[in-house]
CSV table of C-alpha atoms in Angstrom, one decimal:
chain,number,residue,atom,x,y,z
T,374,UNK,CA,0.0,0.0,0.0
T,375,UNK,CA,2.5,2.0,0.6
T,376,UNK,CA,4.2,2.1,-2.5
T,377,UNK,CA,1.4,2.8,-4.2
T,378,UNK,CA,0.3,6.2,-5.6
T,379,UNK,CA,-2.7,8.0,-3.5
T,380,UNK,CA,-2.9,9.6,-0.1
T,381,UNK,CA,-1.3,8.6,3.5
T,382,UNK,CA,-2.4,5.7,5.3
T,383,UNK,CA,-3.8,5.9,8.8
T,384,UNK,CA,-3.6,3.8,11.8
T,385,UNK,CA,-5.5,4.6,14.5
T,386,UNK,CA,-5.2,2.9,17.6
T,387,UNK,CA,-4.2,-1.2,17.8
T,388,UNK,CA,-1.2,-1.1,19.3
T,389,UNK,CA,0.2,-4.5,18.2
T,390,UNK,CA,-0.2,-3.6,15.0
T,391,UNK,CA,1.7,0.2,15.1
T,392,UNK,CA,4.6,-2.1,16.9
T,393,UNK,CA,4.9,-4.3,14.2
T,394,UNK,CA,4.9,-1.8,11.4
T,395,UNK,CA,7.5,0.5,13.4
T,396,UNK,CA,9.4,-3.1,14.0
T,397,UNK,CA,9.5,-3.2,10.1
T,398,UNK,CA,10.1,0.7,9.8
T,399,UNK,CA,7.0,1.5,7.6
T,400,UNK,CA,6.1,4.2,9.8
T,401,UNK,CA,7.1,7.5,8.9
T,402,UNK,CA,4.9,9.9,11.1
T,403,UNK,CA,3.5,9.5,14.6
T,404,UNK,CA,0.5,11.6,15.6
T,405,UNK,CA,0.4,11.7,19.6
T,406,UNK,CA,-2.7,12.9,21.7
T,407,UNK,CA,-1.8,13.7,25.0
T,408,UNK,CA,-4.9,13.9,27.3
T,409,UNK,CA,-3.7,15.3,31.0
T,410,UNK,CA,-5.4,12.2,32.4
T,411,UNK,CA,-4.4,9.2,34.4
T,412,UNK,CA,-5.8,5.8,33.4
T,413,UNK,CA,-3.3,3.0,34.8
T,414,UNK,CA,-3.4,-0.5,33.0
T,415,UNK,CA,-0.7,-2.3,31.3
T,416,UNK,CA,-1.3,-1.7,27.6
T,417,UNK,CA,1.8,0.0,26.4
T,418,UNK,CA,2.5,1.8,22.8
T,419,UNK,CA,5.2,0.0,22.1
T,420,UNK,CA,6.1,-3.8,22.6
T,421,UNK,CA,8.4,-4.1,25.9
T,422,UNK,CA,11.7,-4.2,24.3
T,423,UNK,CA,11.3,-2.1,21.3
T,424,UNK,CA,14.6,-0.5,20.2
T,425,UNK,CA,14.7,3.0,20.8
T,426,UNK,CA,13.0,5.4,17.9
T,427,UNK,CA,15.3,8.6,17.0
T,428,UNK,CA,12.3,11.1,16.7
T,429,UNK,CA,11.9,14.6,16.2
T,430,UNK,CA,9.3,17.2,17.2
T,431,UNK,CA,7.5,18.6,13.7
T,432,UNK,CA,4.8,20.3,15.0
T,433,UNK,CA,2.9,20.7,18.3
T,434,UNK,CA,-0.8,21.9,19.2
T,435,UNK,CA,-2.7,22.7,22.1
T,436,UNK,CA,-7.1,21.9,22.1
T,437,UNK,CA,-9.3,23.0,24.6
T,438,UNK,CA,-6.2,24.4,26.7
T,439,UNK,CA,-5.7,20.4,27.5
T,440,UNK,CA,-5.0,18.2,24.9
T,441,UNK,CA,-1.6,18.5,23.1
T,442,UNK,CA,-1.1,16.9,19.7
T,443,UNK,CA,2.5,15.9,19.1
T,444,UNK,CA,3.2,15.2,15.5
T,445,UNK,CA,7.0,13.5,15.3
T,446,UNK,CA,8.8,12.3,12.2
T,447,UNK,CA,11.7,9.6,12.5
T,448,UNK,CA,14.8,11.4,12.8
């Protein structure tokens, strides 16, 4: 798909799946909501033992005076 002509592709959510297509490095661009709350659990991002991402800040935005979108490139 990616290799195809057309517009981006978008993942939203499904964690197993973003870790497997940042394992294989097919993704480019991550868009990251912050919400300034505190939920707990276990689900993580990122698989445990994930090499470390080199990652650079391309834009930031604040909504609502709360949530902050973080929009990072791979470095």
């Amino acid at each position: 798909m990616k290799a195809e002509p057309g517009k981006d592709v978008l993942l939203m959510g499904g964690a197993e799946l973003a870790a497997s297509l940042t394992a294989q490095g097919l993704i480019e661009e991550y868009l990251v909501f912050v919400h300034p709350v505190i939920l707990g659990g276990t689900k993580r991002p990122f698989a445990e033992g994930t090499a470390r991402l080199g990652l650079e800040l391309v834009e930031s935005r604040t909504f609502d005076g709360r949530v902050v979108l973080l929009r990072l490139r791979r470095a």
